[in-house]
Structure formats: C-alpha cells, structure tokens
Amino acid sequence: MDGIHDLGGQPGYNALGYRRDEPVFKDRWEATVFTMVRASAQAGAYTNIDQFRHAVERIDPKAYLEHGYYGRWLGAVETLFVEAGILTTAEITERATQMGADPNDLIAARPNQIKTQTTGIPAKRNPIDQAPWFQVGDPVQTTETSPLGHTRLPGYARDKRGLITACQGLWPYPDLRAHSHGEPSQYLYTVTFSSRDLGFSEAFELNLDLFEPYLNPIETIQ
Amino acid sequence: MSDQPSPQSLRTEAIETLLIEKKLLTSADVDSVLTTFSEQVGPMNGAKLVARAWVDEGFKARLLEDATTIIAEYGFEGGQVDKLIVKACSESVHHVVVCTLCSCYPWAVLGLPPRWYKDPGYRSRIVREPRKVLTEMGLTLPETTDIKVWDSSAEIRYMVLPLRPAGTEALDETALAELITRDAMIGVAAIETPS
C-alpha cells in the first residue's frame, strides 16, 4: 500500500541520527513491546510476518514518524490484539489513563480503519511445479501497480527497468499472505537497477528482491 | 531510564498489565528478552564469521556461497533468518544494506538493529545518495569504488564482509573478531587499523 512506511528515496528526511553506540533497548517499555509482539503471535493475533508488517503500515502516519521503532511496534501490536478481539481500545485507554496517560495523547494504533480484506499486487499465475518465468540476464520492467493492500515493491522502484541477477526460488507471497490468503508461493528474483534508471543522480547499483508478479518482461531489440 | 514516563511507555504498561491479567504475558518473559538480546544475540556472532573468513580462504568461499548453512552450523540464536547472503567488499566494490519498507535486518548475526537503521533518514536516503550518506556517517570511499546497495525487500537477509585492515597480519582470529563492528557489517563503516 502507499503510505508513510514506504520511505525509500523520499525527500525531506535529512537527519541520520547516527550514533556508534547505544543500548539495545533504550527503556524497559521497548523490551516489553518486543515481548508483547511475541505474545501476540502466540495468542494467534497474527500468523505470519507479512500480517505484522501490514499492521505497522496501517498505524497513524504521524506516530509512524514520531514514536520511533518500538512506538511503531506498539501501534501494530495494539492493532492486532484489538482486531483479534483479545483487547479493546476502550479498556487499554482506560487503563493507560489510570496510569497517568493524557487522554489527548496521539495513539498509534488504528484498528479496523483500513480495509484489510484486499490484496497487494495480484499474482499472474500459480508457479508451483512450473519453471521461473525469468532467467538471470533478463531485462524486466517493474509494474506501476499501486495496490491498496500490502506489497513489497517499494514505490521508488515502481515502473522502473532492471536486470534479473539471481533467481531465489519460491517464497510465500507477501501480497496475499498479509491478507490471510494462505501461503501461496511465487518466484523471487534479485533485480539489479542502475541508480540513473531509478531517477537518482548519484551513480551506484541498487538491488532488490522482487516477486514475479511485480515484474514484466522487456522485449529486447536485436 | 527516563524519569517522566512517555505516552508510549504508559500505553505499553497498560497493555502489559491487561495481558498479564489474561495470562498472555509475564514479567519474566520481558526479562528473558532483555537478557537474550542484550547478552546472547548481537554483532559478536557476525564478527566470528568475518574474522574466520579473513584467516581462512576456504571458509570465506563457503560463506559467500552459502551463508545460510554456515549460520545453521554455528547455531546462532535470535534467528528469523530464512536465508542469509554475505557480500564481500573489495578495493573496487563497497556493499551497504538497508530495508526501506520496514527494518529487516539479519538478527541472527547482528542482533537487533540500531535506531538509525530504522529511522526515516537512513531508509530514505541510502537508496538515493549512498555516497553522500556514507560520507556523513564518516566513511569516505574513493571515487573509484563502486557502491552496491542491498534493499532487503523480501525474506533474504544481507550482511557485509568488510575489508581486513592493513597491519593486522599478526593478529589471530579471536583478536580480529574484537576489531569488527556492527556498522562495518551493515556497510556504513570500515574496520580501523588498531593503533
């Protein structure tokens, strides 16, 4: 889906905040969030990593930028617990208020506010027991599809020309798995792009692992 | 630990107490996570691989060919690496790793990612102007060195095998491992020659 999480190539975020040393968890609540994510999986609130990633993508965009990594996870895990019917937003807010939280605080979780019954980029074929569509060396054009659901094709690499540099075999397809459509597999390829083909002025090579439905063949003219 | 509880910490505590009441979480679980990821999982695992690759050409070849099998042999915990690919830096090529869509990172070999790796600045810019970003982070590469960026968009995880610094010929594997930093295995730093 289009959203704040799709940060690659976006202008406006200049500060790197780079530090050589820092603790793994800055505060205990960060480790608590980490543990709650594991507990949510054990409780069945999500069943695969793509559902979790999609929950992160659906949190409040301002919170996404301002609450930090574990703040994003907090928003995702609350979303998942509420959508699974294990907790309610009202009981969490009531408890937090009792503990001294301001009722006007921005809450990252937005359960049930973005439709999750859709899909990402549709699969073109079921490749189980069939050969990969592309071979190493094939030029490809990424799709310009911008799906409402979860996808792992970054926006900056949409509708761009690249080259297949490795076939990585069959993997569960995130665009369907994030929406609980089982674990259908698709071929995954490493696709290599020139920065110029991505529209960036600095010269470098960029590699992405992309699923077959994201890719279209380019006819080479001899 | 900060004095004034943040809204995030209060909301976390609220959910935590509700989960404890529903017997879905215990405080001991949190302690266990703190211990595991502070002490047992971390860049020291990746450093062992790099140090061995520096002293053992056969191991280096295997590491570049099939790192997934090697980390299974080492039995590193904290896992969640279905497939690991190691990219070796040379005098002419430098590799750097990112995840622009979330914060995918090879936990089994590097532990949990640093804050800057997960923040918008690095994620947005390293795929747009890597040479400039690396320079800002203190790594100035020669103009003749090509940069290859690996954006971890699927379940494959990437780790960088940094260049062995000059002046370390006399050091053994254990001493070498102590020189190797997390940031060099992400590809945003070089290993310094020990003074």
PDB file of N, CA and C in Angstrom, chain B residues 126-185:
ATOM      1  N   ILE B 126      19.678   6.322   1.838  1.00  0.00           N
ATOM      2  CA  ILE B 126      20.768   5.431   1.431  1.00  0.00           C
ATOM      3  C   ILE B 126      20.505   4.830   0.036  1.00  0.00           C
ATOM      4  N   VAL B 127      19.250   4.806  -0.392  1.00  0.00           N
ATOM      5  CA  VAL B 127      18.943   4.306  -1.744  1.00  0.00           C
ATOM      6  C   VAL B 127      18.899   5.451  -2.763  1.00  0.00           C
ATOM      7  N   ARG B 128      19.116   6.684  -2.305  1.00  0.00           N
ATOM      8  CA  ARG B 128      19.068   7.813  -3.223  1.00  0.00           C
ATOM      9  C   ARG B 128      20.446   8.451  -3.399  1.00  0.00           C
ATOM     10  N   GLU B 129      21.200   8.532  -2.304  1.00  0.00           N
ATOM     11  CA  GLU B 129      22.519   9.178  -2.339  1.00  0.00           C
ATOM     12  C   GLU B 129      23.461   8.479  -1.361  1.00  0.00           C
ATOM     13  N   PRO B 130      23.765   7.189  -1.626  1.00  0.00           N
ATOM     14  CA  PRO B 130      24.553   6.415  -0.651  1.00  0.00           C
ATOM     15  C   PRO B 130      25.943   6.989  -0.380  1.00  0.00           C
ATOM     16  N   ARG B 131      26.604   7.516  -1.420  1.00  0.00           N
ATOM     17  CA  ARG B 131      27.963   8.016  -1.202  1.00  0.00           C
ATOM     18  C   ARG B 131      27.954   9.204  -0.236  1.00  0.00           C
ATOM     19  N   LYS B 132      26.961  10.069  -0.422  1.00  0.00           N
ATOM     20  CA  LYS B 132      26.841  11.238   0.453  1.00  0.00           C
ATOM     21  C   LYS B 132      26.489  10.800   1.883  1.00  0.00           C
ATOM     22  N   VAL B 133      25.574   9.863   1.992  1.00  0.00           N
ATOM     23  CA  VAL B 133      25.165   9.393   3.329  1.00  0.00           C
ATOM     24  C   VAL B 133      26.346   8.745   4.045  1.00  0.00           C
ATOM     25  N   LEU B 134      27.086   7.886   3.324  1.00  0.00           N
ATOM     26  CA  LEU B 134      28.224   7.212   3.952  1.00  0.00           C
ATOM     27  C   LEU B 134      29.272   8.233   4.399  1.00  0.00           C
ATOM     28  N   THR B 135      29.484   9.257   3.587  1.00  0.00           N
ATOM     29  CA  THR B 135      30.435  10.301   3.967  1.00  0.00           C
ATOM     30  C   THR B 135      29.981  10.991   5.253  1.00  0.00           C
ATOM     31  N   GLU B 136      28.677  11.296   5.328  1.00  0.00           N
ATOM     32  CA  GLU B 136      28.149  11.927   6.551  1.00  0.00           C
ATOM     33  C   GLU B 136      28.323  11.029   7.767  1.00  0.00           C
ATOM     34  N   MET B 137      28.314   9.701   7.525  1.00  0.00           N
ATOM     35  CA  MET B 137      28.467   8.757   8.632  1.00  0.00           C
ATOM     36  C   MET B 137      29.932   8.492   8.947  1.00  0.00           C
ATOM     37  N   GLY B 138      30.816   9.130   8.188  1.00  0.00           N
ATOM     38  CA  GLY B 138      32.241   9.012   8.488  1.00  0.00           C
ATOM     39  C   GLY B 138      32.994   8.043   7.598  1.00  0.00           C
ATOM     40  N   LEU B 139      32.353   7.533   6.568  1.00  0.00           N
ATOM     41  CA  LEU B 139      33.011   6.600   5.653  1.00  0.00           C
ATOM     42  C   LEU B 139      33.124   7.253   4.278  1.00  0.00           C
ATOM     43  N   THR B 140      34.304   7.768   3.974  1.00  0.00           N
ATOM     44  CA  THR B 140      34.528   8.391   2.669  1.00  0.00           C
ATOM     45  C   THR B 140      35.205   7.376   1.760  1.00  0.00           C
ATOM     46  N   LEU B 141      34.487   6.966   0.736  1.00  0.00           N
ATOM     47  CA  LEU B 141      35.017   5.956  -0.185  1.00  0.00           C
ATOM     48  C   LEU B 141      35.735   6.644  -1.339  1.00  0.00           C
ATOM     49  N   PRO B 142      36.789   5.996  -1.865  1.00  0.00           N
ATOM     50  CA  PRO B 142      37.430   6.552  -3.061  1.00  0.00           C
ATOM     51  C   PRO B 142      36.426   6.646  -4.210  1.00  0.00           C
ATOM     52  N   GLU B 143      36.582   7.651  -5.064  1.00  0.00           N
ATOM     53  CA  GLU B 143      35.672   7.817  -6.208  1.00  0.00           C
ATOM     54  C   GLU B 143      35.659   6.583  -7.097  1.00  0.00           C
ATOM     55  N   THR B 144      36.785   5.843  -7.080  1.00  0.00           N
ATOM     56  CA  THR B 144      36.901   4.664  -7.947  1.00  0.00           C
ATOM     57  C   THR B 144      36.175   3.445  -7.367  1.00  0.00           C
ATOM     58  N   THR B 145      35.707   3.536  -6.134  1.00  0.00           N
ATOM     59  CA  THR B 145      34.987   2.411  -5.528  1.00  0.00           C
ATOM     60  C   THR B 145      33.505   2.481  -5.893  1.00  0.00           C
ATOM     61  N   ASP B 146      33.019   1.420  -6.521  1.00  0.00           N
ATOM     62  CA  ASP B 146      31.596   1.342  -6.866  1.00  0.00           C
ATOM     63  C   ASP B 146      30.785   0.987  -5.623  1.00  0.00           C
ATOM     64  N   ILE B 147      29.572   1.530  -5.536  1.00  0.00           N
ATOM     65  CA  ILE B 147      28.700   1.242  -4.397  1.00  0.00           C
ATOM     66  C   ILE B 147      27.537   0.369  -4.849  1.00  0.00           C
ATOM     67  N   LYS B 148      27.309  -0.696  -4.096  1.00  0.00           N
ATOM     68  CA  LYS B 148      26.149  -1.560  -4.335  1.00  0.00           C
ATOM     69  C   LYS B 148      25.277  -1.562  -3.085  1.00  0.00           C
ATOM     70  N   VAL B 149      24.026  -1.154  -3.256  1.00  0.00           N
ATOM     71  CA  VAL B 149      23.081  -1.073  -2.140  1.00  0.00           C
ATOM     72  C   VAL B 149      22.151  -2.278  -2.219  1.00  0.00           C
ATOM     73  N   TRP B 150      21.907  -2.898  -1.056  1.00  0.00           N
ATOM     74  CA  TRP B 150      21.004  -4.060  -0.970  1.00  0.00           C
ATOM     75  C   TRP B 150      19.811  -3.679  -0.116  1.00  0.00           C
ATOM     76  N   ASP B 151      18.658  -3.473  -0.752  1.00  0.00           N
ATOM     77  CA  ASP B 151      17.426  -3.119  -0.041  1.00  0.00           C
ATOM     78  C   ASP B 151      16.669  -4.420   0.227  1.00  0.00           C
ATOM     79  N   SER B 152      16.621  -4.809   1.509  1.00  0.00           N
ATOM     80  CA  SER B 152      16.062  -6.122   1.900  1.00  0.00           C
ATOM     81  C   SER B 152      14.542  -6.110   1.793  1.00  0.00           C
ATOM     82  N   SER B 153      14.039  -6.329   0.591  1.00  0.00           N
ATOM     83  CA  SER B 153      12.595  -6.205   0.376  1.00  0.00           C
ATOM     84  C   SER B 153      11.851  -7.524   0.531  1.00  0.00           C
ATOM     85  N   ALA B 154      12.563  -8.651   0.676  1.00  0.00           N
ATOM     86  CA  ALA B 154      11.879  -9.940   0.898  1.00  0.00           C
ATOM     87  C   ALA B 154      12.487 -10.602   2.135  1.00  0.00           C
ATOM     88  N   GLU B 155      12.455 -11.927   2.221  1.00  0.00           N
ATOM     89  CA  GLU B 155      12.933 -12.601   3.445  1.00  0.00           C
ATOM     90  C   GLU B 155      14.421 -12.917   3.422  1.00  0.00           C
ATOM     91  N   ILE B 156      15.111 -12.583   2.362  1.00  0.00           N
ATOM     92  CA  ILE B 156      16.560 -12.778   2.335  1.00  0.00           C
ATOM     93  C   ILE B 156      17.209 -11.653   3.131  1.00  0.00           C
ATOM     94  N   ARG B 157      18.161 -12.021   3.988  1.00  0.00           N
ATOM     95  CA  ARG B 157      18.864 -11.021   4.779  1.00  0.00           C
ATOM     96  C   ARG B 157      20.305 -10.903   4.267  1.00  0.00           C
ATOM     97  N   TYR B 158      20.842  -9.700   4.381  1.00  0.00           N
ATOM     98  CA  TYR B 158      22.176  -9.420   3.852  1.00  0.00           C
ATOM     99  C   TYR B 158      23.114  -8.963   4.960  1.00  0.00           C
ATOM    100  N   MET B 159      24.358  -9.430   4.845  1.00  0.00           N
ATOM    101  CA  MET B 159      25.413  -8.979   5.756  1.00  0.00           C
ATOM    102  C   MET B 159      26.634  -8.658   4.917  1.00  0.00           C
ATOM    103  N   VAL B 160      27.398  -7.659   5.339  1.00  0.00           N
ATOM    104  CA  VAL B 160      28.579  -7.231   4.592  1.00  0.00           C
ATOM    105  C   VAL B 160      29.834  -7.834   5.227  1.00  0.00           C
ATOM    106  N   LEU B 161      30.696  -8.372   4.385  1.00  0.00           N
ATOM    107  CA  LEU B 161      32.015  -8.832   4.827  1.00  0.00           C
ATOM    108  C   LEU B 161      32.996  -7.697   4.548  1.00  0.00           C
ATOM    109  N   PRO B 162      33.401  -6.971   5.597  1.00  0.00           N
ATOM    110  CA  PRO B 162      34.250  -5.795   5.361  1.00  0.00           C
ATOM    111  C   PRO B 162      35.679  -6.183   4.999  1.00  0.00           C
ATOM    112  N   LEU B 163      36.414  -5.213   4.499  1.00  0.00           N
ATOM    113  CA  LEU B 163      37.831  -5.418   4.174  1.00  0.00           C
ATOM    114  C   LEU B 163      38.642  -5.577   5.459  1.00  0.00           C
ATOM    115  N   ARG B 164      39.607  -6.495   5.417  1.00  0.00           N
ATOM    116  CA  ARG B 164      40.518  -6.639   6.556  1.00  0.00           C
ATOM    117  C   ARG B 164      41.508  -5.480   6.533  1.00  0.00           C
ATOM    118  N   PRO B 165      41.639  -4.760   7.649  1.00  0.00           N
ATOM    119  CA  PRO B 165      42.528  -3.592   7.619  1.00  0.00           C
ATOM    120  C   PRO B 165      43.995  -4.003   7.563  1.00  0.00           C
ATOM    121  N   ALA B 166      44.797  -3.114   7.002  1.00  0.00           N
ATOM    122  CA  ALA B 166      46.236  -3.341   6.957  1.00  0.00           C
ATOM    123  C   ALA B 166      46.790  -3.356   8.380  1.00  0.00           C
ATOM    124  N   GLY B 167      47.900  -4.026   8.556  1.00  0.00           N
ATOM    125  CA  GLY B 167      48.560  -4.034   9.865  1.00  0.00           C
ATOM    126  C   GLY B 167      47.974  -5.027  10.841  1.00  0.00           C
ATOM    127  N   THR B 168      47.157  -5.963  10.347  1.00  0.00           N
ATOM    128  CA  THR B 168      46.544  -6.941  11.267  1.00  0.00           C
ATOM    129  C   THR B 168      47.049  -8.360  10.984  1.00  0.00           C
ATOM    130  N   GLU B 169      48.154  -8.444  10.235  1.00  0.00           N
ATOM    131  CA  GLU B 169      48.655  -9.761   9.824  1.00  0.00           C
ATOM    132  C   GLU B 169      49.028 -10.635  11.021  1.00  0.00           C
ATOM    133  N   ALA B 170      49.479 -10.002  12.100  1.00  0.00           N
ATOM    134  CA  ALA B 170      49.953 -10.783  13.252  1.00  0.00           C
ATOM    135  C   ALA B 170      48.814 -11.219  14.177  1.00  0.00           C
ATOM    136  N   LEU B 171      47.598 -10.706  13.940  1.00  0.00           N
ATOM    137  CA  LEU B 171      46.504 -10.999  14.874  1.00  0.00           C
ATOM    138  C   LEU B 171      45.840 -12.337  14.558  1.00  0.00           C
ATOM    139  N   ASP B 172      45.442 -13.047  15.617  1.00  0.00           N
ATOM    140  CA  ASP B 172      44.714 -14.306  15.394  1.00  0.00           C
ATOM    141  C   ASP B 172      43.211 -14.024  15.290  1.00  0.00           C
ATOM    142  N   GLU B 173      42.451 -15.103  15.057  1.00  0.00           N
ATOM    143  CA  GLU B 173      41.018 -14.972  14.789  1.00  0.00           C
ATOM    144  C   GLU B 173      40.283 -14.258  15.929  1.00  0.00           C
ATOM    145  N   THR B 174      40.618 -14.616  17.160  1.00  0.00           N
ATOM    146  CA  THR B 174      39.932 -14.021  18.313  1.00  0.00           C
ATOM    147  C   THR B 174      40.215 -12.522  18.411  1.00  0.00           C
ATOM    148  N   ALA B 175      41.478 -12.155  18.193  1.00  0.00           N
ATOM    149  CA  ALA B 175      41.841 -10.735  18.259  1.00  0.00           C
ATOM    150  C   ALA B 175      41.199  -9.968  17.110  1.00  0.00           C
ATOM    151  N   LEU B 176      41.124 -10.598  15.946  1.00  0.00           N
ATOM    152  CA  LEU B 176      40.487  -9.952  14.795  1.00  0.00           C
ATOM    153  C   LEU B 176      38.997  -9.709  15.063  1.00  0.00           C
ATOM    154  N   ALA B 177      38.336 -10.715  15.651  1.00  0.00           N
ATOM    155  CA  ALA B 177      36.890 -10.608  15.893  1.00  0.00           C
ATOM    156  C   ALA B 177      36.568  -9.381  16.756  1.00  0.00           C
ATOM    157  N   GLU B 178      37.506  -9.033  17.654  1.00  0.00           N
ATOM    158  CA  GLU B 178      37.263  -7.887  18.538  1.00  0.00           C
ATOM    159  C   GLU B 178      37.334  -6.550  17.814  1.00  0.00           C
ATOM    160  N   LEU B 179      37.944  -6.548  16.629  1.00  0.00           N
ATOM    161  CA  LEU B 179      38.036  -5.302  15.848  1.00  0.00           C
ATOM    162  C   LEU B 179      36.760  -5.031  15.053  1.00  0.00           C
ATOM    163  N   ILE B 180      35.971  -6.088  14.845  1.00  0.00           N
ATOM    164  CA  ILE B 180      34.893  -5.995  13.855  1.00  0.00           C
ATOM    165  C   ILE B 180      33.637  -5.389  14.459  1.00  0.00           C
ATOM    166  N   THR B 181      33.129  -4.359  13.822  1.00  0.00           N
ATOM    167  CA  THR B 181      31.974  -3.647  14.369  1.00  0.00           C
ATOM    168  C   THR B 181      30.696  -3.994  13.608  1.00  0.00           C
ATOM    169  N   ARG B 182      29.595  -3.819  14.309  1.00  0.00           N
ATOM    170  CA  ARG B 182      28.270  -3.981  13.712  1.00  0.00           C
ATOM    171  C   ARG B 182      28.131  -3.108  12.461  1.00  0.00           C
ATOM    172  N   ASP B 183      28.548  -1.856  12.592  1.00  0.00           N
ATOM    173  CA  ASP B 183      28.328  -0.909  11.496  1.00  0.00           C
ATOM    174  C   ASP B 183      29.092  -1.307  10.234  1.00  0.00           C
ATOM    175  N   ALA B 184      30.258  -1.942  10.406  1.00  0.00           N
ATOM    176  CA  ALA B 184      31.008  -2.401   9.232  1.00  0.00           C
ATOM    177  C   ALA B 184      30.283  -3.549   8.543  1.00  0.00           C
ATOM    178  N   MET B 185      29.549  -4.349   9.317  1.00  0.00           N
ATOM    179  CA  MET B 185      28.819  -5.480   8.724  1.00  0.00           C
ATOM    180  C   MET B 185      27.482  -5.046   8.120  1.00  0.00           C
TER     181      MET B 185
END
